[in-house]
PDB file of C-alpha atoms in Angstrom:
ATOM      1  CA  UNK A 113      95.835 110.176 102.380  1.00  0.00           C
ATOM      2  CA  UNK A 114      92.094 110.742 102.773  1.00  0.00           C
ATOM      3  CA  UNK A 115      92.675 111.611 106.439  1.00  0.00           C
ATOM      4  CA  UNK A 116      95.138 114.312 105.398  1.00  0.00           C
ATOM      5  CA  UNK A 117      92.673 115.790 102.908  1.00  0.00           C
ATOM      6  CA  UNK A 118      89.911 115.786 105.537  1.00  0.00           C
ATOM      7  CA  UNK A 119      92.226 117.335 108.140  1.00  0.00           C
ATOM      8  CA  UNK A 120      92.667 120.296 105.762  1.00  0.00           C
ATOM      9  CA  UNK A 121      88.904 120.839 105.842  1.00  0.00           C
ATOM     10  CA  UNK A 122      88.087 119.292 102.477  1.00  0.00           C
ATOM     11  CA  UNK A 123      85.503 116.625 101.764  1.00  0.00           C
ATOM     12  CA  UNK A 124      87.006 113.441 100.376  1.00  0.00           C
ATOM     13  CA  UNK A 125      85.502 110.613  98.336  1.00  0.00           C
ATOM     14  CA  UNK A 126      87.443 107.421  97.594  1.00  0.00           C
ATOM     15  CA  UNK A 127      87.062 105.274  94.484  1.00  0.00           C
ATOM     16  CA  UNK A 128      88.408 101.721  94.206  1.00  0.00           C
ATOM     17  CA  UNK A 129      89.267 102.117  90.517  1.00  0.00           C
ATOM     18  CA  UNK A 130      89.161 104.482  87.567  1.00  0.00           C
ATOM     19  CA  UNK A 131      86.143 102.583  86.270  1.00  0.00           C
ATOM     20  CA  UNK A 132      84.283 103.179  89.535  1.00  0.00           C
ATOM     21  CA  UNK A 133      85.045 106.888  89.222  1.00  0.00           C
ATOM     22  CA  UNK A 134      83.858 106.966  85.593  1.00  0.00           C
ATOM     23  CA  UNK A 135      80.545 105.392  86.662  1.00  0.00           C
ATOM     24  CA  UNK A 136      80.045 107.986  89.427  1.00  0.00           C
ATOM     25  CA  UNK A 137      77.446 110.696  88.902  1.00  0.00           C
ATOM     26  CA  UNK A 138      77.472 113.596  89.158  1.00  0.00           C
ATOM     27  CA  UNK A 139      81.168 113.928  88.353  1.00  0.00           C
ATOM     28  CA  UNK A 140      80.638 117.693  88.462  1.00  0.00           C
ATOM     29  CA  UNK A 141      80.600 117.258  92.270  1.00  0.00           C
ATOM     30  CA  UNK A 142      84.346 116.450  92.105  1.00  0.00           C
ATOM     31  CA  UNK A 143      86.510 119.580  92.400  1.00  0.00           C
ATOM     32  CA  UNK A 144      89.951 117.941  92.391  1.00  0.00           C
ATOM     33  CA  UNK A 145      91.395 114.451  91.966  1.00  0.00           C
ATOM     34  CA  UNK A 146      94.362 112.777  93.636  1.00  0.00           C
ATOM     35  CA  UNK A 147      95.355 109.981  91.277  1.00  0.00           C
ATOM     36  CA  UNK A 148      98.010 107.274  91.273  1.00  0.00           C
ATOM     37  CA  UNK A 149      99.596 106.065  88.048  1.00  0.00           C
ATOM     38  CA  UNK A 150      99.210 102.374  88.910  1.00  0.00           C
ATOM     39  CA  UNK A 151      95.624 101.415  89.797  1.00  0.00           C
ATOM     40  CA  UNK A 152      93.379  98.392  89.272  1.00  0.00           C
ATOM     41  CA  UNK A 153      91.958  98.441  85.737  1.00  0.00           C
ATOM     42  CA  UNK A 154      92.714 101.670  83.909  1.00  0.00           C
ATOM     43  CA  UNK A 155      95.908 103.429  84.933  1.00  0.00           C
ATOM     44  CA  UNK A 156      95.867 107.018  86.130  1.00  0.00           C
ATOM     45  CA  UNK A 157      97.274 108.119  82.753  1.00  0.00           C
ATOM     46  CA  UNK A 158      94.529 106.187  80.924  1.00  0.00           C
ATOM     47  CA  UNK A 159      91.886 107.739  83.196  1.00  0.00           C
ATOM     48  CA  UNK A 160      93.285 111.181  82.442  1.00  0.00           C
ATOM     49  CA  UNK A 161      93.151 110.492  78.681  1.00  0.00           C
ATOM     50  CA  UNK A 162      89.550 109.263  78.937  1.00  0.00           C
ATOM     51  CA  UNK A 163      88.469 112.342  80.894  1.00  0.00           C
ATOM     52  CA  UNK A 164      90.282 114.612  78.429  1.00  0.00           C
ATOM     53  CA  UNK A 165      88.290 113.006  75.584  1.00  0.00           C
ATOM     54  CA  UNK A 166      85.099 113.804  77.470  1.00  0.00           C
ATOM     55  CA  UNK A 167      86.164 117.360  78.393  1.00  0.00           C
ATOM     56  CA  UNK A 168      85.036 116.366  81.865  1.00  0.00           C
ATOM     57  CA  UNK A 169      88.108 116.669  84.053  1.00  0.00           C
ATOM     58  CA  UNK A 170      88.653 118.433  87.345  1.00  0.00           C
ATOM     59  CA  UNK A 171      92.249 119.362  88.232  1.00  0.00           C
ATOM     60  CA  UNK A 172      94.337 116.204  88.681  1.00  0.00           C
ATOM     61  CA  UNK A 173      97.226 115.770  91.089  1.00  0.00           C
ATOM     62  CA  UNK A 174      99.238 112.607  90.551  1.00  0.00           C
ATOM     63  CA  UNK A 175     100.779 111.044  93.670  1.00  0.00           C
ATOM     64  CA  UNK A 176     102.841 108.016  92.708  1.00  0.00           C
ATOM     65  CA  UNK A 177     105.892 105.831  93.183  1.00  0.00           C
ATOM     66  CA  UNK A 178     106.327 105.716  89.382  1.00  0.00           C
ATOM     67  CA  UNK A 179     108.403 108.854  88.936  1.00  0.00           C
ATOM     68  CA  UNK A 180     110.125 108.219  85.620  1.00  0.00           C
ATOM     69  CA  UNK A 181     110.346 111.156  83.209  1.00  0.00           C
ATOM     70  CA  UNK A 182     108.156 109.552  80.548  1.00  0.00           C
ATOM     71  CA  UNK A 183     105.271 108.970  82.956  1.00  0.00           C
ATOM     72  CA  UNK A 184     105.654 112.434  84.466  1.00  0.00           C
ATOM     73  CA  UNK A 185     105.680 114.042  81.007  1.00  0.00           C
ATOM     74  CA  UNK A 186     102.580 112.081  79.960  1.00  0.00           C
ATOM     75  CA  UNK A 187     100.710 113.238  83.062  1.00  0.00           C
ATOM     76  CA  UNK A 188     101.797 116.867  82.819  1.00  0.00           C
ATOM     77  CA  UNK A 189     101.215 117.059  79.043  1.00  0.00           C
ATOM     78  CA  UNK A 190      97.754 115.620  79.690  1.00  0.00           C
ATOM     79  CA  UNK A 191      96.972 118.564  81.937  1.00  0.00           C
ATOM     80  CA  UNK A 192      97.930 117.378  85.422  1.00  0.00           C
ATOM     81  CA  UNK A 193      98.284 120.155  87.960  1.00  0.00           C
ATOM     82  CA  UNK A 194     101.163 118.341  89.683  1.00  0.00           C
ATOM     83  CA  UNK A 195     103.104 115.079  89.685  1.00  0.00           C
ATOM     84  CA  UNK A 196     104.294 114.248  93.206  1.00  0.00           C
ATOM     85  CA  UNK A 197     106.431 111.295  94.228  1.00  0.00           C
ATOM     86  CA  UNK A 198     105.876 109.000  97.182  1.00  0.00           C
ATOM     87  CA  UNK A 199     106.495 109.439  99.973  1.00  0.00           C
ATOM     88  CA  UNK A 200     104.635 112.657  99.341  1.00  0.00           C
ATOM     89  CA  UNK A 201     105.828 115.992 100.698  1.00  0.00           C
ATOM     90  CA  UNK A 202     102.775 116.988 102.764  1.00  0.00           C
ATOM     91  CA  UNK A 203     103.359 120.734 102.356  1.00  0.00           C
ATOM     92  CA  UNK A 204     103.616 120.381  98.562  1.00  0.00           C
ATOM     93  CA  UNK A 205     100.443 118.313  98.456  1.00  0.00           C
ATOM     94  CA  UNK A 206      98.526 120.831 100.567  1.00  0.00           C
ATOM     95  CA  UNK A 207      99.796 123.640  98.323  1.00  0.00           C
ATOM     96  CA  UNK A 208      98.631 121.752  95.235  1.00  0.00           C
ATOM     97  CA  UNK A 209      95.203 121.108  96.764  1.00  0.00           C
ATOM     98  CA  UNK A 210      94.819 124.768  97.697  1.00  0.00           C
ATOM     99  CA  UNK A 211      95.869 125.827  94.201  1.00  0.00           C
ATOM    100  CA  UNK A 212      93.439 123.405  92.555  1.00  0.00           C
ATOM    101  CA  UNK A 213      90.509 124.329  94.766  1.00  0.00           C
ATOM    102  CA  UNK A 214      91.057 128.084  94.479  1.00  0.00           C
ATOM    103  CA  UNK A 215      90.516 127.975  90.697  1.00  0.00           C
TER     104      UNK A 215
END
């Protein structure tokens, strides 16, 4: 997925876990996040909740195989910009990235 983001002309930084992201400084350098629900350590939903507590959250786009309504509602109610299923629709993802980065 990072190759796709780069091919659209955006810089991309990968993190192995939510905890690695939370330790990264300066987080203000992050303009948008592509997040999975299932990750090592904290889940994407838990990461979102932690960032919401800190009022330190760039737009989040969830890209996941876990597409049940409860998970989707949790992500969207937590402020996610989008909740996309895998395999991801490339055009939808690009549209979401453009929307997030034009804010």
